[in-house]
Amino acid sequence: MKEISELQLPEDVRYAEDHEWARAEGDNMKIGIDDYAQDQLGDIVYVELPQVGDSFARGDEFGTVESVKAVAELFMPIGGEILAVNRALEESPERVNQDPYNKGWMIEIRPSDATEYDDLMPRDIYLEKLKGTA
């Protein structure tokens, strides 16, 4: 497992308590799991994601990630309607391990309340939480 200092934690995303991230892209948001989560899970072998058109509230479970170690639920960091799903993960779930913020994104949503993004943690606060100091 990676040391905290080795984690990739981009500045252009916000982080949720459950280790999901959200990135604003115009009026929409891309969502996935962060480097810490994929590292803790180990080799990801399967990703179950929702259908385009489904809607979820913040905190709702929207899918699961299965690794050689465990199955983990995915929770919405921001409520909204699913606009796109990264279908490449069906054939290549390891993309989440290799590049969790770009090729490993999971869903794109139209937020039902864009201000929920402001409730997520910026990188510095999330990093302090991971270190156990926040």
PDB file of C-alpha atoms in Angstrom:
ATOM      1  CA  MET A   1       0.000   0.000   0.000  1.00  0.00           C
ATOM      2  CA  LYS A   2       1.023   3.550  -0.685  1.00  0.00           C
ATOM      3  CA  GLU A   3       2.170   5.964   1.966  1.00  0.00           C
ATOM      4  CA  ILE A   4      -0.033   9.068   2.318  1.00  0.00           C
ATOM      5  CA  SER A   5       2.719  11.132   0.666  1.00  0.00           C
ATOM      6  CA  GLU A   6       2.624   8.854  -2.409  1.00  0.00           C
ATOM      7  CA  LEU A   7      -1.096   9.314  -3.104  1.00  0.00           C
ATOM      8  CA  GLN A   8      -2.245  11.229  -6.160  1.00  0.00           C
ATOM      9  CA  LEU A   9      -4.732  13.815  -4.904  1.00  0.00           C
ATOM     10  CA  PRO A  10      -5.390  16.377  -7.646  1.00  0.00           C
ATOM     11  CA  GLU A  11      -6.306  19.934  -6.693  1.00  0.00           C
ATOM     12  CA  ASP A  12      -9.079  20.142  -9.327  1.00  0.00           C
ATOM     13  CA  VAL A  13     -11.381  17.643  -7.630  1.00  0.00           C
ATOM     14  CA  ARG A  14     -13.297  17.629  -4.346  1.00  0.00           C
ATOM     15  CA  TYR A  15     -13.337  14.632  -2.008  1.00  0.00           C
ATOM     16  CA  ALA A  16     -16.085  12.904  -0.028  1.00  0.00           C
ATOM     17  CA  GLU A  17     -15.806  11.132   3.343  1.00  0.00           C
ATOM     18  CA  ASP A  18     -16.307   7.790   1.575  1.00  0.00           C
ATOM     19  CA  HIS A  19     -13.325   8.441  -0.736  1.00  0.00           C
ATOM     20  CA  GLU A  20     -15.252   9.331  -3.865  1.00  0.00           C
ATOM     21  CA  TRP A  21     -14.203  12.396  -5.845  1.00  0.00           C
ATOM     22  CA  ALA A  22     -16.135  14.863  -7.998  1.00  0.00           C
ATOM     23  CA  ARG A  23     -14.785  17.148 -10.724  1.00  0.00           C
ATOM     24  CA  ALA A  24     -16.804  20.008 -12.190  1.00  0.00           C
ATOM     25  CA  GLU A  25     -16.878  19.940 -15.987  1.00  0.00           C
ATOM     26  CA  GLY A  26     -19.047  22.826 -17.088  1.00  0.00           C
ATOM     27  CA  ASP A  27     -22.498  22.318 -15.566  1.00  0.00           C
ATOM     28  CA  ASN A  28     -21.870  18.577 -15.088  1.00  0.00           C
ATOM     29  CA  MET A  29     -19.707  16.537 -12.720  1.00  0.00           C
ATOM     30  CA  LYS A  30     -17.530  13.486 -13.241  1.00  0.00           C
ATOM     31  CA  ILE A  31     -17.330  11.111 -10.270  1.00  0.00           C
ATOM     32  CA  GLY A  32     -15.077   8.200  -9.302  1.00  0.00           C
ATOM     33  CA  ILE A  33     -13.114   6.780  -6.385  1.00  0.00           C
ATOM     34  CA  ASP A  34      -9.875   8.382  -5.333  1.00  0.00           C
ATOM     35  CA  ASP A  35      -6.329   7.055  -5.264  1.00  0.00           C
ATOM     36  CA  TYR A  36      -6.586   6.202  -1.563  1.00  0.00           C
ATOM     37  CA  ALA A  37      -9.692   4.050  -2.109  1.00  0.00           C
ATOM     38  CA  GLN A  38      -8.317   2.163  -5.109  1.00  0.00           C
ATOM     39  CA  ASP A  39      -5.045   1.563  -3.236  1.00  0.00           C
ATOM     40  CA  GLN A  40      -6.875   0.195  -0.180  1.00  0.00           C
ATOM     41  CA  LEU A  41      -9.018  -2.099  -2.341  1.00  0.00           C
ATOM     42  CA  GLY A  42      -6.129  -3.562  -4.298  1.00  0.00           C
ATOM     43  CA  ASP A  43      -6.564  -4.999  -7.794  1.00  0.00           C
ATOM     44  CA  ILE A  44     -10.038  -4.101  -9.028  1.00  0.00           C
ATOM     45  CA  VAL A  45     -11.653  -6.903 -11.020  1.00  0.00           C
ATOM     46  CA  TYR A  46     -15.238  -5.697 -11.507  1.00  0.00           C
ATOM     47  CA  VAL A  47     -17.184  -2.433 -11.425  1.00  0.00           C
ATOM     48  CA  GLU A  48     -20.999  -2.283 -11.305  1.00  0.00           C
ATOM     49  CA  LEU A  49     -22.411   1.084 -12.345  1.00  0.00           C
ATOM     50  CA  PRO A  50     -25.928   2.520 -12.818  1.00  0.00           C
ATOM     51  CA  GLN A  51     -27.783   3.186 -16.060  1.00  0.00           C
ATOM     52  CA  VAL A  52     -27.861   6.489 -17.900  1.00  0.00           C
ATOM     53  CA  GLY A  53     -31.015   8.328 -16.834  1.00  0.00           C
ATOM     54  CA  ASP A  54     -31.010   6.982 -13.261  1.00  0.00           C
ATOM     55  CA  SER A  55     -31.169   9.621 -10.512  1.00  0.00           C
ATOM     56  CA  PHE A  56     -29.705   9.487  -7.028  1.00  0.00           C
ATOM     57  CA  ALA A  57     -29.598  11.733  -3.984  1.00  0.00           C
ATOM     58  CA  ARG A  58     -26.339  12.618  -2.266  1.00  0.00           C
ATOM     59  CA  GLY A  59     -25.282   9.669  -0.116  1.00  0.00           C
ATOM     60  CA  ASP A  60     -27.217   7.072  -2.137  1.00  0.00           C
ATOM     61  CA  GLU A  61     -25.397   3.940  -3.243  1.00  0.00           C
ATOM     62  CA  PHE A  62     -24.862   4.074  -7.009  1.00  0.00           C
ATOM     63  CA  GLY A  63     -22.772   0.963  -7.607  1.00  0.00           C
ATOM     64  CA  THR A  64     -20.060  -1.347  -6.341  1.00  0.00           C
ATOM     65  CA  VAL A  65     -16.397  -2.042  -6.930  1.00  0.00           C
ATOM     66  CA  GLU A  66     -15.070  -5.559  -6.508  1.00  0.00           C
ATOM     67  CA  SER A  67     -11.408  -6.250  -5.890  1.00  0.00           C
ATOM     68  CA  VAL A  68      -9.431  -9.342  -5.045  1.00  0.00           C
ATOM     69  CA  LYS A  69      -9.762  -8.248  -1.384  1.00  0.00           C
ATOM     70  CA  ALA A  70     -13.335  -6.986  -0.984  1.00  0.00           C
ATOM     71  CA  VAL A  71     -16.512  -5.541  -2.442  1.00  0.00           C
ATOM     72  CA  ALA A  72     -17.066  -1.842  -1.713  1.00  0.00           C
ATOM     73  CA  GLU A  73     -20.191   0.225  -2.220  1.00  0.00           C
ATOM     74  CA  LEU A  74     -20.020   3.475  -4.148  1.00  0.00           C
ATOM     75  CA  PHE A  75     -21.896   6.473  -2.758  1.00  0.00           C
ATOM     76  CA  MET A  76     -22.987   9.634  -4.526  1.00  0.00           C
ATOM     77  CA  PRO A  77     -20.925  12.612  -3.322  1.00  0.00           C
ATOM     78  CA  ILE A  78     -23.451  14.867  -5.110  1.00  0.00           C
ATOM     79  CA  GLY A  79     -27.034  14.059  -6.037  1.00  0.00           C
ATOM     80  CA  GLY A  80     -28.082  14.104  -9.661  1.00  0.00           C
ATOM     81  CA  GLU A  81     -29.037  12.360 -12.874  1.00  0.00           C
ATOM     82  CA  ILE A  82     -26.623   9.969 -14.602  1.00  0.00           C
ATOM     83  CA  LEU A  83     -25.663  11.405 -17.990  1.00  0.00           C
ATOM     84  CA  ALA A  84     -22.837   9.011 -18.866  1.00  0.00           C
ATOM     85  CA  VAL A  85     -21.230   5.843 -17.537  1.00  0.00           C
ATOM     86  CA  ASN A  86     -17.629   4.839 -18.243  1.00  0.00           C
ATOM     87  CA  ARG A  87     -18.380   1.604 -20.121  1.00  0.00           C
ATOM     88  CA  ALA A  88     -14.655   1.024 -20.666  1.00  0.00           C
ATOM     89  CA  LEU A  89     -14.531  -0.151 -17.036  1.00  0.00           C
ATOM     90  CA  GLU A  90     -16.677  -3.178 -17.936  1.00  0.00           C
ATOM     91  CA  GLU A  91     -13.832  -4.569 -20.055  1.00  0.00           C
ATOM     92  CA  SER A  92     -10.947  -2.955 -18.164  1.00  0.00           C
ATOM     93  CA  PRO A  93     -11.816  -2.376 -14.487  1.00  0.00           C
ATOM     94  CA  GLU A  94      -8.096  -2.061 -13.743  1.00  0.00           C
ATOM     95  CA  ARG A  95      -8.274   1.465 -15.213  1.00  0.00           C
ATOM     96  CA  VAL A  96      -9.553   2.526 -11.783  1.00  0.00           C
ATOM     97  CA  ASN A  97      -6.261   1.328 -10.265  1.00  0.00           C
ATOM     98  CA  GLN A  98      -4.110   2.784 -13.030  1.00  0.00           C
ATOM     99  CA  ASP A  99      -5.705   6.222 -13.452  1.00  0.00           C
ATOM    100  CA  PRO A 100      -8.586   6.826 -11.013  1.00  0.00           C
ATOM    101  CA  TYR A 101      -9.138  10.477 -11.997  1.00  0.00           C
ATOM    102  CA  ASN A 102      -9.038  10.233 -15.784  1.00  0.00           C
ATOM    103  CA  LYS A 103      -9.421   6.875 -17.531  1.00  0.00           C
ATOM    104  CA  GLY A 104     -10.920   5.428 -14.336  1.00  0.00           C
ATOM    105  CA  TRP A 105     -13.791   7.907 -13.904  1.00  0.00           C
ATOM    106  CA  MET A 106     -17.086   6.134 -13.260  1.00  0.00           C
ATOM    107  CA  ILE A 107     -20.092   8.347 -13.927  1.00  0.00           C
ATOM    108  CA  GLU A 108     -20.971  11.791 -15.205  1.00  0.00           C
ATOM    109  CA  ILE A 109     -23.967  13.515 -13.658  1.00  0.00           C
ATOM    110  CA  ARG A 110     -26.122  16.590 -13.979  1.00  0.00           C
ATOM    111  CA  PRO A 111     -26.245  17.745 -10.353  1.00  0.00           C
ATOM    112  CA  SER A 112     -29.657  18.313  -8.829  1.00  0.00           C
ATOM    113  CA  ASP A 113     -28.059  20.888  -6.478  1.00  0.00           C
ATOM    114  CA  ALA A 114     -24.657  22.136  -7.632  1.00  0.00           C
ATOM    115  CA  THR A 115     -24.012  23.727  -4.221  1.00  0.00           C
ATOM    116  CA  GLU A 116     -23.473  20.201  -2.805  1.00  0.00           C
ATOM    117  CA  TYR A 117     -20.065  20.365  -4.516  1.00  0.00           C
ATOM    118  CA  ASP A 118     -19.089  23.078  -2.032  1.00  0.00           C
ATOM    119  CA  ASP A 119     -19.732  20.629   0.843  1.00  0.00           C
ATOM    120  CA  LEU A 120     -17.007  18.282  -0.425  1.00  0.00           C
ATOM    121  CA  MET A 121     -13.446  18.586   0.863  1.00  0.00           C
ATOM    122  CA  PRO A 122     -10.718  20.383  -1.055  1.00  0.00           C
ATOM    123  CA  ARG A 123      -7.408  18.518  -1.366  1.00  0.00           C
ATOM    124  CA  ASP A 124      -5.694  20.036   1.691  1.00  0.00           C
ATOM    125  CA  ILE A 125      -8.539  19.237   4.097  1.00  0.00           C
ATOM    126  CA  TYR A 126      -8.943  15.729   2.666  1.00  0.00           C
ATOM    127  CA  LEU A 127      -5.211  15.104   3.016  1.00  0.00           C
ATOM    128  CA  GLU A 128      -5.350  16.152   6.679  1.00  0.00           C
ATOM    129  CA  LYS A 129      -8.275  13.755   7.186  1.00  0.00           C
ATOM    130  CA  LEU A 130      -6.273  10.904   5.675  1.00  0.00           C
ATOM    131  CA  LYS A 131      -3.367  11.730   7.981  1.00  0.00           C
ATOM    132  CA  GLY A 132      -5.795  11.563  10.894  1.00  0.00           C
ATOM    133  CA  THR A 133      -5.355  15.160  11.927  1.00  0.00           C
ATOM    134  CA  ALA A 134      -8.672  16.581  10.741  1.00  0.00           C
TER     135      ALA A 134
END
